[in-house]
Coordinates of C-alpha atoms and ligand atoms in Angstrom, one line a residue:
X61 CA 55.0 -22.8 19.5
X62 CA 54.5 -19.1 21.0
X63 CA 50.8 -18.1 20.9
X64 CA 48.9 -21.1 21.8
X65 CA 48.1 -19.8 25.5
X66 CA 47.1 -15.4 25.0
X67 CA 44.2 -14.5 25.0
X68 CA 44.3 -10.4 22.7
X69 CA 42.2 -8.0 24.0
X70 CA 40.9 -5.5 20.7
X71 CA 40.9 -1.5 21.7
X72 CA 39.0 0.8 19.0
X73 CA 41.4 3.9 20.2
X74 CA 38.8 6.2 19.1
X75 CA 36.2 5.1 21.7
X76 CA 37.9 3.8 24.7
X77 CA 39.4 6.8 26.9
X78 CA 39.5 10.2 25.9
X79 CA 42.1 12.4 27.9
X80 CA 42.5 15.7 26.3
X81 CA 38.6 15.7 25.9
X82 CA 38.6 16.6 22.8
X83 CA 35.2 13.8 21.9
X84 CA 38.2 11.4 19.7
X85 CA 39.8 8.2 22.8
X86 CA 43.9 8.3 22.1
X87 CA 46.9 7.0 22.9
X88 CA 46.9 8.5 26.5
X89 CA 44.0 7.6 27.0
X90 CA 44.9 3.7 26.5
X91 CA 48.0 3.8 28.8
X92 CA 46.2 5.0 31.5
X93 CA 44.1 1.7 31.1
X94 CA 46.8 -0.2 31.0
X95 CA 46.6 -1.5 34.7
X96 CA 42.9 -2.4 33.9
X97 CA 44.2 -4.1 31.7
X98 CA 46.7 -6.1 33.2
X99 CA 44.3 -7.2 36.4
X100 CA 41.9 -8.3 33.4
X101 CA 44.9 -10.8 32.1
X102 CA 45.4 -10.0 28.8
X103 CA 49.3 -10.4 26.8
X104 CA 48.0 -8.4 24.2
X105 CA 46.7 -4.8 22.3
X106 CA 44.8 -5.0 19.0
X107 CA 44.8 -1.2 18.3
X108 CA 42.7 -0.6 14.9
X109 CA 44.1 2.4 13.3
X110 CA 45.2 4.7 14.3
X111 CA 47.1 6.3 10.9
X112 CA 46.8 10.0 10.0
X113 CA 43.4 9.6 8.0
X114 CA 40.4 11.1 6.3
X115 CA 38.0 8.7 8.6
X116 CA 35.7 8.1 5.5
X117 CA 36.1 4.8 7.1
X118 CA 36.9 4.9 10.4
X119 CA 40.8 4.7 10.0
X120 CA 40.6 1.9 7.0
X121 CA 41.7 4.0 4.8
X122 CA 44.9 5.4 5.4
X123 CA 47.1 8.7 4.5
X124 CA 49.9 7.6 5.7
X125 CA 51.5 4.8 7.4
X126 CA 54.1 5.9 9.6
X127 CA 52.5 8.4 11.1
X128 CA 50.6 8.6 14.4
X129 CA 47.7 11.1 13.5
X130 CA 47.5 13.8 16.0
X131 CA 43.5 13.5 16.6
X132 CA 44.7 10.3 18.6
X133 CA 48.8 11.6 20.0
X134 CA 52.0 11.4 18.6
X135 CA 54.7 9.2 18.3
X136 CA 56.4 9.5 21.4
X137 CA 53.2 9.2 22.7
X138 CA 52.8 5.3 20.9
X139 CA 56.5 4.4 21.9
X140 CA 55.6 4.8 25.9
X141 CA 52.4 3.4 25.5
X142 CA 54.5 -0.4 23.6
X143 CA 57.3 0.5 26.7
X144 CA 54.8 0.7 29.6
X145 CA 52.5 -1.8 27.7
X146 CA 55.9 -4.5 27.7
X147 CA 56.6 -3.5 31.3
X148 CA 53.6 -5.2 32.4
X149 CA 53.8 -8.2 29.7
X150 CA 51.9 -6.3 26.8
X151 CA 52.3 -6.1 23.4
X152 CA 51.1 -3.9 21.1
X153 CA 49.0 -5.6 17.5
X154 CA 48.4 -3.2 15.0
X155 CA 46.5 -2.9 12.6
X156 CA 47.6 -3.1 9.5
X157 CA 46.2 -2.4 6.0
X158 CA 47.8 -3.5 3.1
X159 CA 44.9 -3.9 0.5
X160 CA 44.1 -0.7 0.2
X161 CA 44.7 3.5 0.9
X162 CA 43.3 6.7 1.0
X163 CA 42.6 8.8 -2.6
X164 CA 44.4 11.2 -0.4
X165 CA 47.0 8.5 0.1
X166 CA 50.3 10.3 -1.8
X167 CA 50.9 7.5 -3.6
X168 CA 47.3 8.1 -4.7
X169 CA 47.7 11.9 -5.6
X170 CA 51.2 11.2 -7.9
X171 CA 49.2 8.7 -10.0
X172 CA 46.3 11.1 -10.0
X173 CA 48.5 13.9 -11.1
X174 CA 50.1 11.5 -14.0
X175 CA 53.1 10.5 -12.7
X176 CA 53.6 6.2 -14.1
X177 CA 55.2 4.4 -11.8
X178 CA 52.4 5.5 -9.2
X179 CA 49.8 4.8 -11.6
X180 CA 51.3 1.6 -11.3
X181 CA 50.7 1.0 -7.3
X182 CA 47.0 0.9 -8.2
X183 CA 44.3 -1.2 -10.2
X184 CA 43.3 1.0 -13.7
X185 CA 41.7 -0.4 -16.2
X186 CA 39.6 0.9 -19.2
X187 CA 36.8 -1.1 -18.4
X188 CA 35.6 -1.7 -14.9
X189 CA 33.9 -4.7 -13.7
X190 CA 30.4 -5.8 -12.9
X191 CA 31.6 -6.3 -9.2
X192 CA 30.6 -5.0 -6.5
X193 CA 31.9 -2.7 -3.5
X194 CA 31.6 -4.5 -0.1
X195 CA 29.8 -0.7 0.9
X196 CA 27.7 -1.5 -1.7
X197 CA 27.3 0.3 -5.4
X198 CA 29.9 -0.4 -8.2
X199 CA 33.9 -1.5 -7.0
X200 CA 35.3 0.3 -9.7
X201 CA 35.2 4.5 -10.1
X202 CA 36.2 6.6 -12.4
X203 CA 40.5 7.9 -12.3
X204 CA 40.1 11.4 -12.3
X205 CA 39.2 12.6 -15.5
X206 CA 41.1 10.7 -17.5
X207 CA 39.4 7.3 -19.2
X208 CA 40.5 4.4 -16.8
X209 CA 38.5 3.3 -13.6
X210 CA 40.1 2.3 -10.8
X211 CA 39.0 -0.6 -8.1
X212 CA 38.3 -0.1 -4.6
X213 CA 37.1 -3.0 -3.2
X214 CA 35.3 -1.2 -0.1
X215 CA 34.2 3.5 -0.4
X216 CA 35.2 5.0 -3.6
X217 CA 38.3 6.5 -1.4
X218 CA 40.1 3.6 -0.6
X219 CA 41.7 3.0 -3.8
X220 CA 43.1 -1.3 -3.4
X221 CA 46.9 -1.2 -3.6
X222 CA 48.8 -3.5 -6.9
X223 CA 50.2 -6.1 -5.0
X224 CA 50.9 -8.1 -9.2
X225 CA 54.1 -4.6 -8.4
X226 CA 57.1 -6.1 -6.9
X227 CA 57.8 -2.2 -5.8
X228 CA 54.1 -2.1 -4.4
X229 CA 55.5 -5.2 -2.1
X230 CA 58.4 -3.7 -1.4
X231 CA 56.7 -0.9 0.3
X232 CA 54.4 -2.4 2.2
X233 CA 56.9 -4.4 4.3
X234 CA 58.5 -1.5 4.6
X235 CA 55.5 -0.3 5.9
X236 CA 56.0 -3.7 8.4
X237 CA 59.2 -2.7 9.4
X238 CA 58.4 0.2 10.3
X239 CA 56.8 -0.6 13.8
X240 CA 58.1 -3.6 13.9
X241 CA 61.3 -1.6 14.4
X242 CA 59.8 0.0 16.9
X243 CA 58.9 -3.3 19.2
X244 CA 55.1 -4.1 18.5
X245 CA 54.5 -7.6 18.7
X246 CA 51.6 -8.6 16.7
X247 CA 49.7 -7.6 13.3
X248 CA 46.4 -7.7 11.9
X249 CA 46.6 -7.9 9.2
X250 CA 42.5 -5.9 7.7
X251 CA 40.7 -8.3 4.6
X252 CA 44.7 -9.6 3.8
X253 CA 42.5 -12.8 1.4
X254 CA 41.7 -10.0 -1.1
X255 CA 45.5 -8.9 -1.9
X256 CA 46.1 -11.1 -4.8
X257 CA 43.8 -10.4 -7.7
X258 CA 44.5 -11.6 -11.2
X259 CA 45.9 -9.4 -13.9
X260 CA 43.1 -9.9 -16.4
X261 CA 39.9 -9.4 -14.7
X262 CA 36.2 -11.0 -15.2
X263 CA 33.5 -10.5 -15.1
X264 CA 30.4 -12.5 -12.3
X265 CA 27.8 -11.7 -11.7
X266 CA 27.8 -14.4 -9.4
X267 CA 28.7 -13.3 -5.1
X268 CA 29.1 -9.6 -6.3
X269 CA 32.2 -10.8 -8.2
X270 CA 33.7 -11.9 -5.0
X271 CA 35.2 -15.1 -6.5
X272 CA 37.4 -13.4 -8.5
X273 CA 39.5 -11.8 -6.0
X274 CA 39.1 -13.8 -2.6
X275 CA 41.3 -16.6 -1.8
X276 CA 43.2 -16.9 -5.2
X277 CA 47.1 -19.1 -4.7
X278 CA 48.8 -16.0 -5.3
X279 CA 47.6 -14.8 -2.0
X280 CA 49.4 -17.3 -0.5
X281 CA 52.3 -16.4 -2.2
X282 CA 52.7 -13.1 -1.2
X283 CA 51.7 -13.7 2.4
X284 CA 55.4 -16.0 2.6
X285 CA 56.8 -13.2 1.2
X286 CA 55.9 -11.0 3.6
X287 CA 56.2 -13.1 6.7
X288 CA 60.4 -14.2 5.5
X289 CA 60.7 -10.2 4.6
X290 CA 59.4 -8.6 7.5
X291 CA 58.0 -10.6 10.6
X292 CA 59.6 -14.5 10.1
X293 CA 62.6 -13.0 11.6
X294 CA 60.9 -12.8 15.2
X295 CA 59.4 -15.4 16.8
X296 CA 57.3 -14.1 19.1
X297 CA 55.4 -12.0 16.8
X298 CA 52.0 -12.5 16.3
X299 CA 49.7 -12.4 13.0
X300 CA 46.4 -12.8 12.6
X301 CA 45.0 -12.2 9.2
X302 CA 41.0 -11.0 8.7
X303 CA 39.6 -13.6 5.6
X304 CA 36.8 -11.8 4.1
X305 CA 34.5 -15.3 2.9
X306 CA 36.8 -17.7 3.2
X307 CA 37.1 -21.3 3.1
X308 CA 38.4 -23.7 6.0
X309 CA 40.6 -25.1 3.4
X310 CA 43.0 -21.7 2.5
X311 CA 42.2 -21.4 6.1
X312 CA 44.5 -24.3 6.9
X313 CA 47.0 -23.1 4.3
X314 CA 46.8 -19.7 5.6
X315 CA 48.3 -21.3 9.2
X316 CA 49.3 -24.8 8.9
X317 CA 53.6 -23.0 11.2
X318 CA 55.2 -25.4 8.4
X319 CA 54.0 -23.1 5.2
X320 CA 54.8 -19.7 7.4
X321 CA 52.3 -17.8 6.5
X322 CA 50.5 -16.6 9.6
X323 CA 49.0 -17.7 13.6
X324 CA 45.9 -16.8 12.4
X325 CA 42.8 -15.9 11.3
X326 CA 39.4 -14.8 11.7
X327 CA 36.6 -15.6 9.9
X328 CA 32.7 -14.6 9.9
X329 CA 31.0 -17.4 8.9
X330 CA 29.5 -18.4 12.1
X331 CA 28.9 -13.6 12.3
X332 CA 26.8 -14.8 9.1
X333 CA 23.6 -17.1 10.7
X334 CA 22.0 -14.3 11.7
X335 CA 21.4 -13.0 7.4
X336 CA 18.6 -13.9 5.9
X337 CA 19.4 -15.8 2.7
X338 CA 23.1 -13.9 3.6
X339 CA 22.2 -10.9 3.3
X340 CA 23.3 -8.3 5.9
X341 CA 21.4 -5.6 6.4
X342 CA 18.1 -8.0 6.9
X343 CA 17.1 -8.6 10.7
X344 CA 16.0 -12.1 11.2
X345 CA 17.2 -14.6 14.3
X346 CA 19.8 -16.7 14.8
X347 CA 20.1 -20.3 13.3
X348 CA 21.5 -22.2 16.1
X349 CA 22.1 -25.7 14.2
X350 CA 23.8 -23.3 10.8
X351 CA 26.1 -21.4 13.7
X352 CA 26.6 -25.6 15.3
X353 CA 27.3 -26.7 11.8
X354 CA 30.3 -24.0 11.8
X355 CA 32.0 -24.0 14.3
X356 CA 31.8 -27.9 14.9
X357 CA 33.7 -27.9 11.1
X358 CA 36.1 -24.9 11.6
X359 CA 36.8 -26.4 15.2
X360 CA 37.4 -29.9 13.8
X361 CA 39.5 -29.5 10.0
X362 CA 41.3 -27.1 11.6
X363 CA 42.7 -29.2 14.8
X364 CA 42.9 -32.1 12.2
X365 CA 44.9 -30.5 9.6
X366 CA 47.3 -28.0 12.3
X367 CA 45.4 -25.0 11.6
X368 CA 44.5 -21.8 14.1
X369 CA 41.3 -20.1 14.7
X370 CA 41.2 -16.7 16.0
X371 CA 38.2 -17.4 18.3
X372 CA 35.4 -14.3 18.9
X373 CA 32.1 -13.5 18.9
X374 CA 32.3 -9.4 18.7
X375 CA 34.2 -6.9 17.2
X376 CA 34.7 -3.1 16.1
X377 CA 32.3 -4.0 12.7
X378 CA 29.5 -6.2 14.8
X379 CA 26.9 -5.5 16.8
X380 CA 27.1 -7.2 20.3
X381 CA 26.9 -10.6 20.8
X382 CA 24.4 -10.2 23.7
X383 CA 22.1 -8.5 21.5
X384 CA 22.7 -11.3 18.6
X385 CA 22.3 -14.9 20.3
X386 CA 20.9 -14.3 23.9
X387 CA 17.0 -13.0 26.3
X388 CA 19.5 -9.7 26.9
X389 CA 16.2 -8.5 28.7
X390 CA 16.8 -11.6 31.0
X391 CA 19.3 -13.4 30.4
X392 CA 22.5 -10.8 29.7
X393 CA 24.6 -11.5 32.8
X394 CA 24.3 -15.7 32.1
X395 CA 24.4 -15.5 28.0
X396 CA 27.8 -13.1 28.5
X397 CA 29.6 -15.7 30.5
X398 CA 28.4 -18.6 28.1
X399 CA 29.7 -17.2 26.1
X400 CA 32.3 -15.8 27.0
X401 CA 33.3 -19.8 27.9
X402 CA 32.0 -21.4 25.3
X403 CA 35.1 -20.1 23.1
X404 CA 38.0 -19.4 25.9
X405 CA 38.4 -22.7 26.3
X406 CA 38.1 -23.9 23.2
X407 CA 40.1 -24.4 20.5
X408 CA 42.3 -21.2 19.5
X409 CA 43.4 -18.0 20.2
X410 CA 40.6 -15.7 22.0
X411 CA 39.6 -12.1 20.8
X412 CA 38.3 -10.4 23.6
X413 CA 36.1 -6.7 21.9
X414 CA 35.5 -4.0 24.9
X415 CA 33.8 -3.8 26.7
X416 CA 32.8 -7.7 26.1
X417 CA 34.2 -8.0 30.0
X418 CA 32.0 -5.9 31.4
X419 CA 28.9 -7.2 28.9
X420 CA 27.8 -4.8 26.8
X421 CA 25.1 -4.6 24.8
X422 CA 24.3 -2.5 21.7
X423 CA 23.3 1.7 22.0
X424 CA 19.9 1.4 21.5
X425 CA 19.6 4.3 19.6
X426 CA 16.4 5.6 18.9
X427 CA 17.2 7.8 15.6
X428 CA 19.2 7.7 12.0
X429 CA 21.0 10.3 12.3
X430 CA 23.1 9.0 15.7
X431 CA 24.6 6.6 13.0
X432 CA 27.6 8.2 11.4
X433 CA 29.0 4.2 9.6
X434 CA 29.6 5.2 6.0
X435 CA 28.2 1.6 5.5
X436 CA 25.6 2.1 7.5
X437 CA 24.6 4.5 6.3
X438 CA 24.6 3.5 2.5
X439 CA 22.8 0.4 3.4
X440 CA 19.8 2.5 4.7
X441 CA 19.4 4.5 1.4
X442 CA 19.8 1.1 -0.4
X443 CA 17.1 -0.4 1.9
X444 CA 15.1 2.6 1.2
X445 CA 14.8 3.2 -2.1
X446 CA 14.6 -0.8 -2.5
X447 CA 11.3 0.5 -1.1
X448 CA 11.0 -0.1 3.0
X449 CA 9.9 2.3 4.7
X450 CA 12.1 4.7 6.8
X451 CA 10.8 2.6 10.2
X452 CA 11.9 -0.5 8.6
X453 CA 14.9 1.2 7.2
X454 CA 15.6 2.2 11.0
X455 CA 15.2 -0.9 12.8
X456 CA 17.1 -3.4 10.4
X457 CA 20.3 -0.1 10.2
X458 CA 19.8 -0.2 14.5
X459 CA 20.5 -4.2 14.4
X460 CA 23.2 -4.6 12.0
X461 CA 24.7 -0.8 12.4
X462 CA 29.1 -1.4 13.2
X463 CA 28.5 1.9 15.0
X464 CA 27.2 -0.4 17.5
X465 CA 29.8 -1.4 19.0
X466 CA 32.2 1.5 18.0
X467 CA 30.3 3.3 20.7
X468 CA 32.3 5.0 23.9
X469 CA 33.8 2.1 27.0
X470 CA 31.1 3.4 29.6
X471 CA 33.8 3.5 32.3
X472 CA 30.3 4.3 35.1
X473 CA 28.4 6.5 35.1
X474 CA 28.7 9.8 34.7
X475 CA 28.3 12.4 32.1
X476 CA 29.3 10.1 28.3
X477 CA 29.7 7.1 30.6
X478 CA 33.3 8.8 31.4
X479 CA 35.0 8.2 28.6
X480 CA 35.2 11.9 28.0
X481 CA 34.0 15.5 29.0
X482 CA 32.9 16.4 25.9
X483 CA 30.3 15.5 23.4
X484 CA 32.0 12.0 22.2
X485 CA 32.1 11.2 18.4
X486 CA 29.5 8.8 18.6
X487 CA 27.2 9.8 21.2
X488 CA 27.1 7.1 24.5
X489 CA 25.2 3.9 24.6
X490 CA 21.9 4.3 26.2
X491 CA 22.5 1.3 29.5
X492 CA 25.7 3.0 30.6
X493 CA 24.5 3.3 34.5
X494 CA 23.6 0.1 35.2
X495 CA 26.7 -1.1 33.0
X496 CA 29.7 0.3 33.4
X497 CA 33.5 -0.6 34.5
X498 CA 32.8 0.4 38.0
X499 CA 29.7 -0.7 38.8
X500 CA 31.0 -4.2 37.4
X501 CA 34.1 -4.4 39.3
X502 CA 32.5 -4.0 42.6
X503 CA 29.4 -5.4 42.5
X504 CA 29.6 -7.7 38.8
X505 CA 30.7 -11.0 38.2
X506 CA 31.7 -11.7 33.9
X507 CA 34.7 -9.2 34.9
X508 CA 35.9 -11.9 37.3
X509 CA 34.2 -15.0 34.5
X510 CA 37.0 -13.8 32.1
X511 CA 39.6 -13.6 34.5
X512 CA 39.4 -16.5 35.4
X513 CA 38.6 -18.5 31.7
X514 CA 42.1 -16.3 31.0
X515 CA 43.5 -18.3 34.3
X516 CA 42.4 -21.3 33.6
X517 CA 44.0 -20.9 29.6
X518 CA 47.3 -20.8 30.8
X519 CA 47.2 -23.0 33.4
X520 CA 45.4 -26.1 32.0
X521 CA 47.6 -26.8 28.5
X522 CA 44.9 -29.3 27.6
X523 CA 43.1 -25.0 27.0
X524 CA 46.1 -24.0 25.3
X525 CA 47.2 -26.9 23.7
X526 CA 44.3 -29.9 23.3
X527 CA 42.9 -30.4 19.9
X528 CA 38.9 -30.6 19.5
X529 CA 36.2 -32.7 19.0
X530 CA 32.1 -32.5 18.6
X531 CA 30.1 -33.3 20.9
X532 CA 26.1 -33.7 20.9
X533 CA 26.1 -32.5 17.0
X534 CA 21.9 -33.2 17.3
X535 CA 20.9 -31.3 19.8
X536 CA 18.8 -27.9 19.9
X537 CA 19.8 -26.2 22.0
X538 CA 23.7 -27.0 23.6
X539 CA 27.0 -26.6 21.5
X540 CA 29.2 -28.7 22.8
X541 CA 32.8 -30.3 22.4
X542 CA 35.6 -32.4 24.1
X543 CA 39.6 -31.2 24.3
X544 CA 42.3 -33.5 24.9
X545 CA 46.1 -33.7 25.3
X546 CA 48.4 -35.5 26.5
X547 CA 47.8 -35.0 30.2
X548 CA 43.7 -34.7 30.7
X549 CA 40.4 -34.9 28.6
X550 CA 38.4 -31.9 29.3
X551 CA 34.8 -31.9 27.6
X552 CA 32.4 -28.1 27.5
X553 CA 28.1 -27.9 27.6
X554 CA 26.4 -24.6 26.2
X555 CA 23.1 -23.9 26.7
X556 CA 22.3 -21.8 23.4
X557 CA 18.5 -21.3 25.0
X558 CA 16.5 -18.9 28.1
X559 CA 15.2 -23.1 28.4
X560 CA 16.6 -25.9 30.8
X561 CA 18.0 -28.5 28.9
X562 CA 19.3 -31.6 30.0
X563 CA 22.5 -34.1 28.6
X564 CA 23.5 -36.6 29.0
X565 CA 27.1 -36.5 30.2
X566 CA 29.9 -40.0 28.7
X567 CA 30.4 -41.9 31.4
X568 CA 34.1 -41.3 31.6
X569 CA 33.5 -37.6 33.3
X570 CA 31.2 -39.2 35.9
X571 CA 34.1 -38.8 37.9
X572 CA 35.7 -35.9 37.0
X573 CA 36.1 -32.3 38.3
X574 CA 34.3 -28.9 37.4
X575 CA 36.5 -26.8 35.7
X576 CA 34.6 -23.7 35.4
X577 CA 30.4 -23.6 35.5
X578 CA 28.2 -20.1 35.7
X579 CA 25.3 -21.1 37.8
X580 CA 28.2 -22.4 41.1
X581 CA 27.2 -26.6 39.8
X582 CA 30.2 -29.2 41.6
X583 CA 27.6 -32.7 41.6
X584 CA 28.3 -34.6 38.4
X585 CA 25.5 -38.3 37.2
X586 CA 25.6 -39.7 33.9
X587 CA 22.9 -36.9 33.2
X588 CA 22.8 -32.7 34.2
X589 CA 19.6 -30.0 34.1
X590 CA 21.4 -27.6 32.4
X591 CA 19.5 -23.8 33.4
X592 CA 19.2 -21.5 31.2
X593 CA 22.0 -20.5 28.8
X594 CA 24.5 -22.8 31.7
X595 CA 28.3 -23.9 30.7
X596 CA 29.6 -26.4 32.7
X597 CA 33.1 -27.8 31.8
X598 CA 34.5 -30.8 33.2
X599 CA 38.0 -31.4 33.9
X600 CA 39.5 -35.4 33.8
X601 CA 43.4 -35.4 34.1
X602 CA 44.7 -39.2 32.6
Ligands
LIG794 O1 36.7 -5.6 7.2 C1 36.1 -6.5 5.8 C2 35.0 -6.8 5.8 O2 35.1 -7.1 4.7 C3 34.7 -6.2 7.0 O3 34.0 -6.7 8.4 C4 32.9 -5.8 7.0 O4 33.7 -4.3 7.1 C5 32.4 -6.0 6.8 O5 31.6 -7.0 6.3 C6 31.2 -5.1 7.0 O6 29.9 -6.0 6.2 C7 38.1 -4.6 7.7 C8 37.7 -3.8 8.9 O7 37.7 -4.5 10.3 C9 36.7 -2.7 8.6 O8 36.4 -2.2 9.3 C10 36.7 -1.5 7.2 O9 35.7 -0.8 7.1 C11 37.2 -2.9 6.2 O10 38.0 -4.2 6.2 C12 37.7 -2.5 5.3 O11 39.3 -2.0 5.6
LIG795 CA1 41.4 12.7 22.7

C-alpha cells in the first residue's frame, strides 16, 4: 500500500498565483511555488480542472478533455510542471470530470447537429423525471429544438454522459490514459458515484431523486473496468473518488484493495452538520455530537473493513472550516492547529486545501456582487423568491458560498495579497494583511505545526497504518480516538470548544509521551485539563 503515509495538497489553479498578470492564476504560478510546497512536505498536488472550458462551473464544465486552457498556460508548461514537481518528490493529481461534459464539447455539439452516434453519448429522454439539479431547478433541459430532454445533474451547461454506452467508456478511459502517459501520479474522480444510471429512469420525489442515480451497483463495475483499463497498471498511482451523498457501506466497497476500484474516497457527511434540516442554504451553528458520531462511525467502520478515507476539512466547494467550527475571532490559531491534528493523526489520507496551512478564513465580502459562483447566485434568487429579505439571503450566501474558499491565495500584504498585479477574477479576502504566507513564515506557527504533523505521519507507522477506535464517545466537547498497530498506540484528544474541559486518560497512556500539542503540554496524569481548542496526542510504544 503505497499511499498511506502520503499527504495531498489541493490547489485551485485559478486562485493560486498569477504570473502573467491577467487576474487568473496559472500553471507557471504553481511551478514557481514548488519549493514552498516541498518545504511543507506534501507528497502530491491535486489541481482542480484547467482544461478548456466555458467556465460556467469554473472548469468542471469541460469542452476538451486533453488540452490545457490557454488562460492557465500551455501543454509544454504542464509537462514542465510534472517533471519539476517530480524532482521534489511531488506527484501531480488531476481532476477527472467523467460524469458530464460542457454542452460546448464536440460530442454534445455533434449530438445536437443530429449525429445519432453522439446522441447515444448523452442521456436523452422523451419525458423528464422529477429529479432536481444539484445547482437548483429540474435536472432536465430541452435538447435543442427536438422533442427530447437531456439530463444534467449539475448546471444545465453540464450534460451527463451515458456510461451505459461502451463507446463512451472507451473514450473516457483514453482521456485518463492520455494524462497517465504524461506522468500524472494521481486522479481525483469528480462525482464518480453518480455515473451509473439505469436504462429506465424513474420519478422519485423523495430527496430530490438522489436514490435513482447514487451508488448504483453498476457503478462498482464501471470503476473496476476503469481501474483495469487505465491506472490499475501502475501501483504508484493514487485515486480518490469524490462521492456525493454516499454511504459507508458503498465506500467500503469502493476502497477495499482486493476489489480494485479506488484508493480512497471523499464523503461530505461531516460537512453537513451545520445544515438546518439537511438543507445547505440555511444558517445555523454546527452540531458537534452529530459531527463526532459521523467521524467515529466512518473512522471505525472503514478501519474494521479495510476501507480507506480521504480526510479533509476544506476544499474548493466548502466555506473555510475555521469559520464553521472555530470561534475564529478569539482562537483562530489554536483552532487551526486542533482541526489539523484531528485529521492528520487520523486513519486515512489527509488533504490540505491551499491557505489552510496559514489559517486562511472566509473573505468577509460586503456585497452580493462580490460573488460569482453559479450555485450561490441561483441559491440567492431562490431564497429571495421564497420570501427571504435581501439581507437574510445575503447572510446565508455569505456563510455558504463556494467562493469563500476560491478567493486568491494570500501570499503577502501587498496589493491583491501578492496573488496578481491586476484585479483578480474574484476579489481578495479582507484578512490578507493579517493572514498571509510571508507573515506566517516569519512569525506564525500554524505552518510549522502542519509540517510537524506531516513529518509524524512519515515517522510513525501507527499514524499511517494503525487502526481506529473511538474514545470518550459521550463527551459533549471533545473528539478523541485511539490509533493502534503492532508497534504502538496513540491517543488523540481534541477540544472543539473555546472553554476548558477535563478528560480522563486511560491508565496505560499515563506513562506515554506527548507526541504533539498546541499548548506545549508535557506532563501527564490520570486526567488532563484541556485548554480552549487544545489538541493533544499521546504516544505509547509497545
Ligand atoms: O462537486 C460535487 C458536489 O456535489 C458538490 O460538492 C457540490 O459542489 C456541492 O455539494 C454543492 O452544494 C464536484 C466539484 O467539486 C464541484 O466543484 C463541481 O461544481 C461539481 O462536482 C460538478 O462538476
Ligand atoms: Ca495568469
